[in-house]
Coordinates of C-alpha atoms and ligand atoms in Angstrom, one line a residue:
Chain A
X803 CA 75.8 -1.4 -3.7
X804 CA 75.8 -2.8 -7.2
X805 CA 74.8 -1.1 -10.3
X806 CA 71.0 -1.2 -11.0
X807 CA 71.5 -3.0 -14.2
X808 CA 72.3 -6.1 -12.4
X809 CA 69.8 -5.8 -9.6
X810 CA 67.6 -8.8 -10.0
X811 CA 64.6 -7.3 -8.3
X812 CA 62.9 -4.8 -10.4
X813 CA 60.2 -3.7 -7.8
X814 CA 60.3 -4.2 -4.2
X815 CA 57.9 -2.8 -1.7
X816 CA 58.2 -2.9 2.1
X817 CA 55.1 -2.6 4.2
X818 CA 53.8 -0.1 1.7
X819 CA 50.8 1.6 3.0
X820 CA 48.2 4.3 1.8
X821 CA 45.6 5.7 4.2
X822 CA 42.7 7.7 3.1
X823 CA 41.2 9.1 6.3
X824 CA 41.5 6.0 8.8
X825 CA 40.9 3.5 6.1
X826 CA 44.0 1.7 4.7
X827 CA 43.5 1.4 1.0
X828 CA 46.9 -0.2 0.6
X829 CA 47.8 -2.0 3.8
X830 CA 51.4 -3.1 4.4
X831 CA 51.9 -4.6 0.9
X832 CA 55.3 -6.2 0.5
X833 CA 55.7 -7.6 -2.9
X834 CA 58.6 -8.1 -5.4
X835 CA 58.9 -8.3 -9.1
X836 CA 61.8 -9.9 -10.6
X837 CA 63.7 -9.0 -13.8
X838 CA 62.3 -10.6 -17.0
X839 CA 58.9 -12.0 -15.5
X840 CA 55.5 -11.1 -16.2
X841 CA 54.0 -10.2 -12.7
X842 CA 50.2 -10.3 -12.3
X843 CA 48.8 -8.0 -9.8
X844 CA 45.4 -9.6 -9.1
X845 CA 42.6 -8.4 -7.0
X846 CA 38.8 -7.6 -7.2
X847 CA 37.6 -3.9 -7.8
X848 CA 38.7 -1.5 -5.1
X849 CA 41.3 -3.8 -3.8
X850 CA 44.1 -1.3 -4.0
X851 CA 45.9 -2.2 -7.2
X852 CA 45.8 1.2 -8.9
X853 CA 46.7 2.9 -5.7
X854 CA 49.8 0.7 -5.3
X855 CA 50.8 1.3 -8.9
X856 CA 50.5 5.0 -8.4
X857 CA 52.8 4.8 -5.4
X858 CA 55.3 2.9 -7.5
X859 CA 55.2 5.8 -10.0
X860 CA 55.4 8.7 -7.5
X861 CA 51.9 10.0 -8.3
X862 CA 50.8 9.2 -4.7
X863 CA 53.0 9.3 -1.7
X864 CA 52.7 6.4 0.7
X865 CA 51.6 7.0 4.2
X866 CA 54.1 4.5 5.4
X867 CA 56.4 1.8 4.2
X868 CA 58.8 2.2 1.2
X869 CA 59.1 1.0 -2.4
X870 CA 62.1 0.8 -4.7
X871 CA 61.8 0.8 -8.5
X872 CA 64.9 -0.3 -10.3
X873 CA 66.8 0.4 -7.2
X874 CA 65.6 4.0 -7.2
X875 CA 63.0 6.0 -5.2
X876 CA 59.6 6.0 -7.0
X877 CA 58.8 9.1 -8.9
X878 CA 62.3 10.3 -9.3
X879 CA 63.5 10.8 -13.0
X880 CA 66.0 8.0 -12.6
X881 CA 63.1 5.7 -11.8
X882 CA 60.6 7.1 -14.2
X883 CA 62.8 7.2 -17.3
X884 CA 63.2 3.4 -17.1
X885 CA 59.5 2.8 -16.5
X886 CA 56.7 2.8 -19.1
X887 CA 53.3 3.0 -17.8
X888 CA 49.5 3.0 -18.5
X889 CA 47.5 3.8 -15.4
X890 CA 43.7 3.7 -15.3
X891 CA 43.2 4.3 -19.0
X892 CA 45.3 6.4 -21.3
X893 CA 45.8 10.2 -20.8
X894 CA 46.2 11.9 -24.0
X895 CA 45.2 15.2 -25.8
X896 CA 41.8 14.5 -27.6
X897 CA 42.4 17.1 -30.3
X898 CA 45.9 15.7 -31.3
X899 CA 46.4 12.7 -33.6
X900 CA 47.7 9.5 -32.3
X901 CA 51.2 10.2 -33.7
X902 CA 51.2 13.8 -32.5
X903 CA 50.4 12.6 -29.0
X904 CA 53.3 10.3 -29.1
X905 CA 55.5 13.1 -30.3
X906 CA 54.6 15.1 -27.5
X907 CA 55.3 12.2 -25.1
X908 CA 58.7 11.4 -26.8
X909 CA 59.6 15.1 -26.1
X910 CA 58.7 14.8 -22.5
X911 CA 60.7 11.6 -22.2
X912 CA 63.7 13.0 -24.1
X913 CA 63.3 10.2 -26.6
X914 CA 64.1 10.9 -30.3
X915 CA 60.8 11.2 -32.3
X916 CA 62.0 8.6 -34.8
X917 CA 61.1 6.0 -32.1
X918 CA 57.3 7.0 -32.5
X919 CA 56.9 5.2 -35.7
X920 CA 58.4 2.0 -34.1
X921 CA 56.0 2.2 -31.0
X922 CA 52.9 2.8 -33.4
X923 CA 53.9 -0.3 -35.4
X924 CA 54.3 -2.4 -32.3
X925 CA 50.7 -1.7 -31.4
X926 CA 49.5 -2.0 -34.9
X927 CA 48.2 1.6 -35.1
X928 CA 50.3 2.9 -38.1
X929 CA 47.1 3.1 -40.2
X930 CA 45.2 5.2 -37.6
X931 CA 48.1 7.4 -36.6
X932 CA 47.0 10.5 -38.3
X933 CA 43.5 10.3 -36.9
X934 CA 42.5 12.5 -33.8
X935 CA 42.7 10.7 -30.5
X936 CA 39.2 11.7 -29.8
X937 CA 37.8 9.6 -32.7
X938 CA 39.6 6.4 -31.6
X939 CA 37.7 3.5 -30.5
X940 CA 38.3 2.3 -26.9
X941 CA 40.7 -0.4 -28.1
X942 CA 42.7 2.0 -30.1
X943 CA 43.0 4.4 -27.2
X944 CA 44.2 1.6 -25.1
X945 CA 46.8 0.5 -27.6
X946 CA 48.1 4.0 -28.0
X947 CA 48.5 4.1 -24.3
X948 CA 50.7 0.9 -24.6
X949 CA 52.7 2.5 -27.3
X950 CA 53.3 5.6 -25.2
X951 CA 54.5 3.3 -22.4
X952 CA 56.8 1.6 -24.8
X953 CA 58.5 4.7 -25.9
X954 CA 62.2 4.8 -24.9
X955 CA 62.5 1.0 -24.3
X956 CA 61.7 1.0 -20.5
X957 CA 63.2 -1.7 -18.3
X958 CA 59.9 -2.0 -16.7
X959 CA 56.4 -1.9 -18.2
X960 CA 53.5 -1.1 -15.8
X961 CA 50.1 -1.9 -17.3
X962 CA 47.0 -1.2 -15.1
X963 CA 44.2 -3.2 -16.4
X964 CA 45.3 -3.0 -20.1
X965 CA 42.4 -4.9 -21.3
X966 CA 39.9 -2.9 -19.7
X967 CA 36.9 -2.2 -22.1
X968 CA 38.2 -4.3 -24.9
X969 CA 36.1 -6.9 -26.7
X970 CA 37.4 -10.5 -26.7
X971 CA 39.4 -10.0 -29.9
X972 CA 41.0 -6.8 -28.5
X973 CA 41.9 -8.7 -25.2
X974 CA 43.5 -11.4 -27.2
X975 CA 45.6 -8.9 -29.1
X976 CA 46.7 -7.2 -25.9
X977 CA 47.6 -10.7 -24.4
X978 CA 49.6 -11.5 -27.5
X979 CA 51.4 -8.3 -27.2
X980 CA 52.3 -8.7 -23.7
X981 CA 53.4 -12.3 -24.4
X982 CA 55.6 -11.1 -27.4
X983 CA 57.3 -8.4 -25.2
X984 CA 57.9 -10.9 -22.5
X985 CA 59.4 -13.4 -25.0
X986 CA 61.9 -10.4 -25.7
X987 CA 62.7 -10.3 -22.0
X988 CA 60.6 -7.3 -21.1
X989 CA 59.7 -7.2 -17.3
X990 CA 55.9 -6.5 -17.1
X991 CA 53.8 -5.6 -14.0
X992 CA 50.3 -6.1 -14.9
X993 CA 47.2 -5.5 -12.9
X994 CA 43.9 -7.3 -13.7
X995 CA 40.8 -8.5 -12.0
X996 CA 40.5 -11.1 -14.8
X997 CA 41.7 -14.5 -13.7
X998 CA 41.9 -16.0 -17.1
X999 CA 44.2 -13.3 -18.3
X1000 CA 46.5 -13.6 -15.5
X1001 CA 46.5 -17.4 -15.6
X1002 CA 47.4 -17.2 -19.2
X1003 CA 50.2 -14.7 -19.5
X1004 CA 51.7 -14.2 -16.0
X1005 CA 54.6 -16.1 -14.5
X1006 CA 54.0 -15.0 -10.9
X1007 CA 51.0 -13.3 -9.2
X1008 CA 50.4 -11.3 -6.2
X1009 CA 46.8 -11.4 -5.0
X1010 CA 45.5 -8.3 -3.2
X1011 CA 42.4 -8.1 -1.4
X1012 CA 41.0 -5.1 0.8
X1013 CA 44.6 -3.5 0.4
X1014 CA 46.3 -6.6 1.9
X1015 CA 48.6 -8.9 -0.2
X1016 CA 47.1 -12.2 0.6
X1017 CA 49.4 -14.3 -1.7
X1018 CA 52.4 -14.1 -3.8
X1019 CA 53.7 -17.0 -5.8
X1020 CA 53.8 -18.7 -9.3
X1021 CA 50.5 -19.4 -10.9
X1022 CA 51.2 -23.1 -10.4
X1023 CA 51.9 -23.0 -6.7
X1024 CA 48.9 -20.9 -6.0
X1025 CA 46.6 -23.4 -7.7
X1026 CA 47.9 -26.7 -6.8
X1027 CA 50.5 -26.9 -4.0
X1028 CA 48.5 -26.6 -0.9
X1029 CA 45.9 -29.3 -1.2
X1030 CA 46.0 -32.9 -1.9
X1031 CA 43.1 -35.1 -3.2
X1032 CA 43.1 -38.5 -1.5
X1033 CA 40.9 -41.4 -2.5
X1034 CA 41.2 -44.2 0.1
X1035 CA 39.2 -47.2 1.5
X1036 CA 37.8 -47.1 4.3
X1037 CA 37.6 -43.4 3.9
X1038 CA 36.5 -42.8 7.4
X1039 CA 39.5 -44.4 8.9
X1040 CA 41.7 -42.3 6.6
X1041 CA 40.0 -39.2 7.8
X1042 CA 40.7 -40.0 11.4
X1043 CA 44.3 -40.8 10.7
X1044 CA 45.1 -37.7 8.7
X1045 CA 45.1 -34.7 10.8
X1046 CA 43.5 -31.6 9.1
X1047 CA 41.8 -33.5 6.4
X1048 CA 38.2 -32.9 5.3
X1049 CA 35.6 -35.2 3.6
X1050 CA 34.4 -34.0 0.1
X1051 CA 31.9 -36.7 -1.2
X1052 CA 34.1 -39.9 -1.6
X1053 CA 37.5 -38.2 -1.4
X1054 CA 39.4 -36.3 1.2
X1055 CA 41.2 -33.0 0.9
X1056 CA 44.3 -32.7 2.8
X1057 CA 46.4 -29.6 3.6
X1058 CA 49.8 -31.3 3.0
X1059 CA 52.5 -31.3 0.6
X1060 CA 54.4 -34.5 1.4
X1061 CA 52.4 -37.1 -0.6
X1062 CA 55.0 -39.9 0.3
X1063 CA 54.6 -39.4 4.1
X1064 CA 50.9 -39.4 3.8
X1065 CA 50.7 -42.5 1.8
X1066 CA 53.1 -44.5 4.2
X1067 CA 50.9 -43.5 7.1
X1068 CA 47.7 -44.9 5.4
X1069 CA 49.4 -48.1 4.1
X1070 CA 51.0 -48.8 7.5
X1071 CA 47.4 -48.5 9.0
X1072 CA 46.0 -50.9 6.5
X1073 CA 44.1 -48.3 4.4
X1074 CA 43.7 -48.9 0.7
X1075 CA 45.1 -45.9 -1.1
X1076 CA 43.6 -45.7 -4.6
X1077 CA 44.5 -42.2 -5.5
X1078 CA 46.6 -39.3 -4.3
X1079 CA 47.2 -36.1 -6.5
X1080 CA 47.4 -32.4 -6.1
X1081 CA 44.0 -30.8 -6.4
X1082 CA 44.1 -28.6 -9.4
X1083 CA 41.8 -26.1 -8.5
X1084 CA 41.3 -23.2 -11.0
X1085 CA 42.7 -19.9 -10.2
X1086 CA 39.3 -18.6 -9.8
X1087 CA 38.5 -21.0 -6.9
X1088 CA 41.7 -20.0 -5.2
X1089 CA 41.0 -16.3 -5.9
X1090 CA 37.7 -16.5 -4.3
X1091 CA 38.8 -18.4 -1.5
X1092 CA 41.5 -15.8 -0.7
X1093 CA 39.6 -12.7 -1.3
X1094 CA 36.5 -14.2 0.5
X1095 CA 34.4 -13.0 -2.4
X1096 CA 32.7 -16.3 -3.2
Chain B
X538 CA 64.3 21.6 -22.7
X539 CA 62.0 18.6 -23.5
X540 CA 59.1 19.8 -21.4
X541 CA 58.7 23.1 -23.0
X542 CA 59.1 21.6 -26.4
X543 CA 56.4 19.1 -25.5
X544 CA 53.9 21.6 -24.1
X545 CA 54.5 24.1 -26.9
X546 CA 53.7 21.4 -29.5
X547 CA 50.5 20.6 -28.0
X548 CA 49.5 24.3 -27.4
X549 CA 50.4 25.1 -31.0
X550 CA 48.2 22.3 -32.3
X551 CA 45.3 23.2 -30.0
X552 CA 42.5 24.8 -31.8
X553 CA 41.5 26.8 -28.5
X554 CA 44.9 28.5 -28.6
X555 CA 44.1 30.0 -32.0
X556 CA 40.5 30.6 -31.5
X557 CA 41.3 32.8 -28.4
X558 CA 44.1 34.6 -30.0
X559 CA 41.9 35.1 -33.0
X560 CA 39.0 36.4 -30.9
X561 CA 41.3 38.7 -29.2
X562 CA 42.8 40.2 -32.3
X563 CA 39.3 40.8 -33.9
X564 CA 38.1 42.5 -30.6
X565 CA 41.2 44.8 -30.4
X566 CA 40.9 45.7 -34.1
X567 CA 37.1 46.3 -33.8
X568 CA 37.2 48.5 -30.7
X569 CA 40.6 50.2 -31.4
X570 CA 40.1 51.0 -35.0
X571 CA 36.9 50.0 -36.6
X572 CA 34.5 51.6 -34.5
X573 CA 36.7 54.7 -34.0
X574 CA 37.1 55.0 -37.7
X575 CA 33.3 54.8 -38.4
X576 CA 32.7 57.4 -35.8
X577 CA 35.2 59.7 -37.3
X578 CA 33.6 59.2 -40.8
X579 CA 30.0 60.4 -40.6
X580 CA 29.6 59.4 -37.0
X581 CA 26.8 61.1 -35.3
X582 CA 29.2 62.4 -32.8
X583 CA 27.3 61.1 -29.9
X584 CA 30.4 59.5 -28.6
X585 CA 32.3 61.1 -25.8
X586 CA 35.5 61.3 -27.7
X587 CA 36.1 64.4 -29.7
X588 CA 37.4 64.1 -33.3
X589 CA 40.9 65.1 -32.1
X590 CA 40.9 62.4 -29.6
X591 CA 39.7 59.8 -32.2
X592 CA 42.5 60.8 -34.5
X593 CA 45.1 60.6 -31.8
X594 CA 44.0 57.1 -30.6
X595 CA 44.4 55.7 -34.2
X596 CA 47.7 57.4 -34.9
X597 CA 50.5 54.8 -35.6
X598 CA 52.6 56.8 -33.2
X599 CA 50.3 55.8 -30.4
X600 CA 50.0 52.0 -31.2
X601 CA 51.7 51.1 -27.7
X602 CA 48.9 52.7 -25.8
X603 CA 46.3 50.9 -28.2
X604 CA 47.9 47.5 -27.3
X605 CA 48.1 48.0 -23.6
X606 CA 44.8 49.6 -23.0
X607 CA 42.8 46.4 -23.9
X608 CA 44.9 44.1 -21.6
X609 CA 43.7 44.9 -18.1
X610 CA 40.2 43.6 -18.6
X611 CA 39.4 41.9 -21.9
X612 CA 42.9 40.7 -23.1
X613 CA 43.5 39.5 -19.6
X614 CA 40.4 37.6 -19.5
X615 CA 41.5 35.9 -22.8
X616 CA 44.8 34.7 -21.6
X617 CA 43.3 33.8 -18.3
X618 CA 40.8 31.6 -20.0
X619 CA 43.7 30.1 -22.1
X620 CA 45.8 29.3 -19.1
X621 CA 43.0 27.9 -17.1
X622 CA 41.9 25.6 -19.8
X623 CA 45.4 24.6 -20.8
X624 CA 46.2 23.6 -17.2
X625 CA 42.7 22.5 -15.9
X626 CA 41.7 20.2 -18.7
X627 CA 44.9 18.1 -18.1
X628 CA 43.2 16.7 -15.0
X629 CA 40.1 15.5 -16.9
X630 CA 42.0 14.3 -19.8
X631 CA 44.6 12.4 -17.8
X632 CA 47.4 14.2 -19.4
X633 CA 48.9 15.4 -16.1
X634 CA 49.2 11.7 -15.2
X635 CA 51.0 11.1 -18.4
X636 CA 53.2 14.1 -18.0
X637 CA 54.2 13.5 -14.5
X638 CA 55.1 9.8 -15.1
X639 CA 57.1 10.6 -18.3
X640 CA 60.4 11.2 -16.5
X641 CA 61.1 14.9 -15.7
X642 CA 60.7 15.9 -12.1
X643 CA 57.4 17.8 -11.3
X644 CA 59.2 21.1 -11.1
X645 CA 60.3 20.6 -14.7
X646 CA 57.1 19.5 -15.9
X647 CA 55.4 22.6 -14.5
X648 CA 58.2 24.8 -15.8
X649 CA 57.6 23.3 -19.2
X650 CA 53.8 24.2 -19.0
X651 CA 54.6 27.7 -17.8
X652 CA 57.4 28.3 -20.3
X653 CA 55.2 27.3 -23.3
X654 CA 52.3 29.4 -21.9
X655 CA 54.8 32.3 -21.7
X656 CA 56.0 31.8 -25.2
X657 CA 52.2 31.9 -26.4
X658 CA 51.7 35.1 -24.4
X659 CA 54.6 36.8 -25.9
X660 CA 53.4 35.7 -29.3
X661 CA 49.9 37.2 -28.5
X662 CA 51.3 40.5 -27.4
X663 CA 53.5 40.6 -30.4
X664 CA 50.7 39.8 -32.9
X665 CA 48.5 42.4 -31.2
X666 CA 51.2 45.0 -31.7
X667 CA 51.7 44.0 -35.5
X668 CA 48.0 43.9 -36.1
X669 CA 47.2 47.2 -34.4
X670 CA 50.1 48.9 -36.3
X671 CA 48.9 47.6 -39.6
X672 CA 45.5 48.9 -38.8
X673 CA 46.8 52.2 -37.8
X674 CA 49.0 52.7 -40.7
X675 CA 46.0 51.6 -43.0
X676 CA 43.6 54.3 -41.4
X677 CA 46.3 57.1 -41.4
X678 CA 47.0 56.3 -45.2
X679 CA 43.3 56.2 -46.0
X680 CA 42.8 59.5 -44.2
X681 CA 45.8 61.0 -45.6
X682 CA 47.3 62.1 -42.2
X683 CA 50.8 62.9 -41.6
X684 CA 51.9 59.9 -39.5
X685 CA 55.1 58.5 -38.1
X686 CA 56.2 55.3 -36.5
X687 CA 56.1 55.0 -32.8
X688 CA 59.3 56.1 -30.9
X689 CA 61.1 54.0 -28.4
X690 CA 58.5 54.7 -25.8
X691 CA 56.5 51.9 -27.4
X692 CA 58.7 49.2 -25.7
X693 CA 57.5 50.6 -22.4
X694 CA 53.8 50.0 -23.3
X695 CA 54.8 46.6 -24.8
X696 CA 56.6 45.7 -21.6
X697 CA 53.7 46.7 -19.5
X698 CA 51.4 44.7 -21.7
X699 CA 53.5 41.6 -21.2
X700 CA 53.6 42.1 -17.4
X701 CA 49.8 42.3 -17.4
X702 CA 49.3 39.4 -19.7
X703 CA 51.7 37.4 -17.5
X704 CA 49.9 38.1 -14.3
X705 CA 46.5 37.0 -15.9
X706 CA 48.2 34.0 -17.3
X707 CA 49.6 33.2 -13.9
X708 CA 46.1 33.6 -12.3
X709 CA 44.7 31.1 -14.9
X710 CA 47.4 28.6 -14.1
X711 CA 46.8 29.0 -10.4
X712 CA 43.0 28.5 -10.7
X713 CA 43.5 25.5 -13.0
X714 CA 45.8 23.7 -10.5
X715 CA 43.7 24.6 -7.5
X716 CA 40.4 23.6 -8.9
X717 CA 41.9 20.5 -10.8
X718 CA 39.6 21.1 -13.8
X719 CA 38.9 23.7 -16.6
X720 CA 35.2 24.7 -15.9
X721 CA 35.5 26.1 -12.4
X722 CA 38.7 27.7 -13.1
X723 CA 37.5 29.5 -16.2
X724 CA 34.3 30.4 -14.4
X725 CA 35.9 31.8 -11.2
X726 CA 38.6 33.5 -13.3
X727 CA 36.2 35.4 -15.5
X728 CA 34.0 36.3 -12.7
X729 CA 36.9 37.8 -11.0
X730 CA 38.4 39.7 -13.7
X731 CA 35.1 41.0 -15.1
X732 CA 32.6 41.1 -12.3
X733 CA 34.1 41.0 -8.8
X734 CA 36.6 43.8 -9.0
X735 CA 34.2 46.2 -10.8
X736 CA 31.6 45.5 -8.0
X737 CA 34.3 46.2 -5.3
X738 CA 35.0 49.4 -7.0
X739 CA 31.4 50.3 -6.9
X740 CA 31.5 49.6 -3.2
X741 CA 34.9 51.5 -2.9
X742 CA 33.2 54.7 -3.8
X743 CA 31.3 54.5 -0.6
X744 CA 34.0 53.0 1.6
X745 CA 37.5 54.6 1.5
X746 CA 39.6 51.6 2.6
X747 CA 37.8 49.3 0.0
X748 CA 38.6 51.9 -2.6
X749 CA 42.5 51.7 -1.9
X750 CA 42.4 48.0 -1.8
X751 CA 40.8 47.8 -5.3
X752 CA 43.6 49.7 -6.6
X753 CA 46.2 47.0 -5.9
X754 CA 44.0 44.0 -6.7
X755 CA 45.2 42.0 -9.8
X756 CA 42.8 43.8 -12.1
X757 CA 43.4 47.2 -10.4
X758 CA 47.2 47.0 -10.6
X759 CA 46.8 45.9 -14.2
X760 CA 44.5 48.8 -14.9
X761 CA 46.9 51.4 -13.1
X762 CA 50.0 50.1 -15.1
X763 CA 48.2 50.4 -18.4
X764 CA 47.0 53.9 -17.4
X765 CA 50.6 54.9 -16.4
X766 CA 52.1 54.0 -19.8
X767 CA 49.5 55.9 -21.8
X768 CA 46.6 53.6 -22.1
X769 CA 43.3 55.5 -21.8
X770 CA 39.6 55.4 -22.4
X771 CA 39.1 51.7 -22.0
X772 CA 37.3 49.6 -19.4
X773 CA 39.4 48.7 -16.6
X774 CA 42.2 51.4 -17.2
X775 CA 43.0 53.4 -14.0
X776 CA 45.3 56.2 -13.3
X777 CA 45.6 56.3 -9.5
X778 CA 49.0 54.7 -8.9
X779 CA 52.4 55.3 -10.2
X780 CA 53.6 52.9 -12.9
X781 CA 56.3 51.5 -10.7
X782 CA 54.0 50.7 -7.9
X783 CA 51.6 49.1 -10.2
X784 CA 54.4 47.1 -11.9
X785 CA 55.7 45.9 -8.5
X786 CA 52.2 44.7 -7.4
X787 CA 51.9 42.8 -10.6
X788 CA 55.3 41.3 -10.4
X789 CA 54.2 40.3 -6.9
X790 CA 51.1 38.5 -8.2
X791 CA 53.0 36.7 -10.8
X792 CA 55.4 35.3 -8.3
X793 CA 52.6 34.4 -6.0
X794 CA 50.3 32.6 -8.6
X795 CA 53.2 30.7 -10.3
X796 CA 54.9 29.9 -7.1
X797 CA 51.7 28.6 -5.3
X798 CA 50.6 26.7 -8.5
X799 CA 54.0 25.0 -8.8
X800 CA 54.2 24.2 -5.0
X801 CA 50.8 22.7 -5.1
X802 CA 51.6 20.7 -8.2
X803 CA 54.8 19.3 -6.7
X804 CA 53.3 18.4 -3.3
X805 CA 49.9 17.0 -4.1
X806 CA 49.1 13.5 -4.8
X807 CA 47.7 13.0 -8.4
X808 CA 44.7 10.6 -8.3
Ligands
ATP822 N1 41.9 9.7 -3.4 C1 41.1 8.8 -2.7 N2 40.4 9.1 -1.7 C2 39.7 8.3 -0.9 N3 39.6 6.9 -1.3 C3 40.4 6.4 -2.3 C4 41.1 7.4 -3.2 N4 41.6 6.7 -4.2 C5 41.2 5.5 -4.1 N5 40.4 5.4 -2.9 C6 39.8 4.1 -2.5 O1 40.8 3.1 -2.5 C7 40.3 1.9 -2.8 C8 41.2 1.2 -3.9 O2 41.3 1.8 -5.0 P1 42.1 1.5 -6.2 O3 41.7 2.3 -7.3 O4 43.4 1.3 -5.8 O5 41.4 0.0 -6.4 P2 41.7 -1.0 -7.7 O6 42.2 -2.3 -7.1 O7 42.6 -0.4 -8.6 O8 40.2 -1.2 -8.3 P3 39.7 -1.4 -9.8 O9 39.9 -2.8 -10.1 O10 38.4 -1.0 -9.5 O11 40.5 -0.5 -10.5 C9 38.9 2.2 -3.3 O12 37.9 1.7 -2.4 C10 38.8 3.6 -3.6 O13 37.5 4.0 -3.2
MG823 MG1 42.2 0.2 -10.7

């Protein structure tokens, strides 16, 4: 096996499963996160995002299946020291200042305390660093959580719904921060139930619903690849000619990717083709379609 | 070790640590010296202690006994509360999650907590000794007694104090981990330390087997060890077991509580 530093896959899971009682909360999830990408882990409430992430950090043991994080077993020091995480909200001592909380965390991680100031700066908390965590606003707490995750320059950053509870400006700040990190080559695994967020900052997405990974691809592929919109005359004839097409008003939707072949078929049958283009559905439509939550 | 340093830093800056230590020191001074001193000077002598006993209890020479006699019940309750709060509140605050994902393996994280609590407990016993000694010297000087510093025997009393405090700390840690929260852990712990064992002792006076059992329960063992090294006339202090037997039971409890808590912490999913 080659050294972990050249491993292109940062996270891989193989049929990862967690059952509570006889309910599979995470059901045979096989996903992969590549080095240098921002991976969006998308799913509605209760889909199993946090549970999957907990398994990647060794907090929860899988019922079956396996996972590798940076080539290591999840939860081992070798894996954890290379991962920074923020899971379901920040966990800090309320009576300590933001700075002291980071110092405590730096000691745990074996990171020099000089890194604390840099982390505070990265999330723009230097001004409030001496204040008690208890008095922080929700947005400040969340940012301190990200600062803690950044301590020790982890190879992988796992952020579980980092914009939870933030106002629009706070959300925009958080997105800017993630984008800035990504621009420096930081690999990020980010879970969210906000489609806009994922659409805006993620390179690839995995969609999870009822514990099952229902799709994994780039945002563009997920949105556009599978359906072509066809405007033809006469429409009825085209509909009969093309298998698996459906009529939507004065256009056809076709589950087909080879536009050339499709046009040839229609033209040979004397059908006038006025327009053929990939149907740009929003991620939202795709999401609802896949998760059956419409 | 990073984990001990981290835990020590957060316990050190935790107001609860100092409030509990402060409350304990005030209690030990009040009951060990202030009331005795007042009783000696113009007290109505309704107390059960004779003048000679009061003087002896406050002599700097006997400071070891003064330290140890408070620990089986009240001092123990204080360190139990401290440990149960320190471990239990980490679940609600989410700090266990932060700790267990920081890097060190779970055993090390737990060792960090135990180590830091251990240092705080050593500090508490040391402070109790210093404060009691100062009070004793002050009283002796005020009264113009002939006094001398305690002999080497004081180390035996201090060692016993540490063992008793360690047992109650382990009990608190165990309850904090088992109940995954501070409230139930503190409630159950205090009830056990202050109510349950006393009730059992009450039943024990009627039922022989129960009586023997109460001697070796956590509080009973602690009381017997305190009694064996010279502690007397304080709630919870007993003199029915040899010091060695009591110490062995206490050591057994420490191993059990700490071991069980660590095992649970390492094995259990954290959600
Ligand atoms: N310890 C547990 N015992 C039983 N069920 C659990 C446990 N933890 C999680 N679940 C269930 O597993 C399901 C998935 O939970 P999870 O927290 O992973 O969802 P999520 O995708 O993170 O949702 P959200 O967007 O609301 O955070 C939920 O229905 C939850 O009730
Ligand atoms: Mg979640």
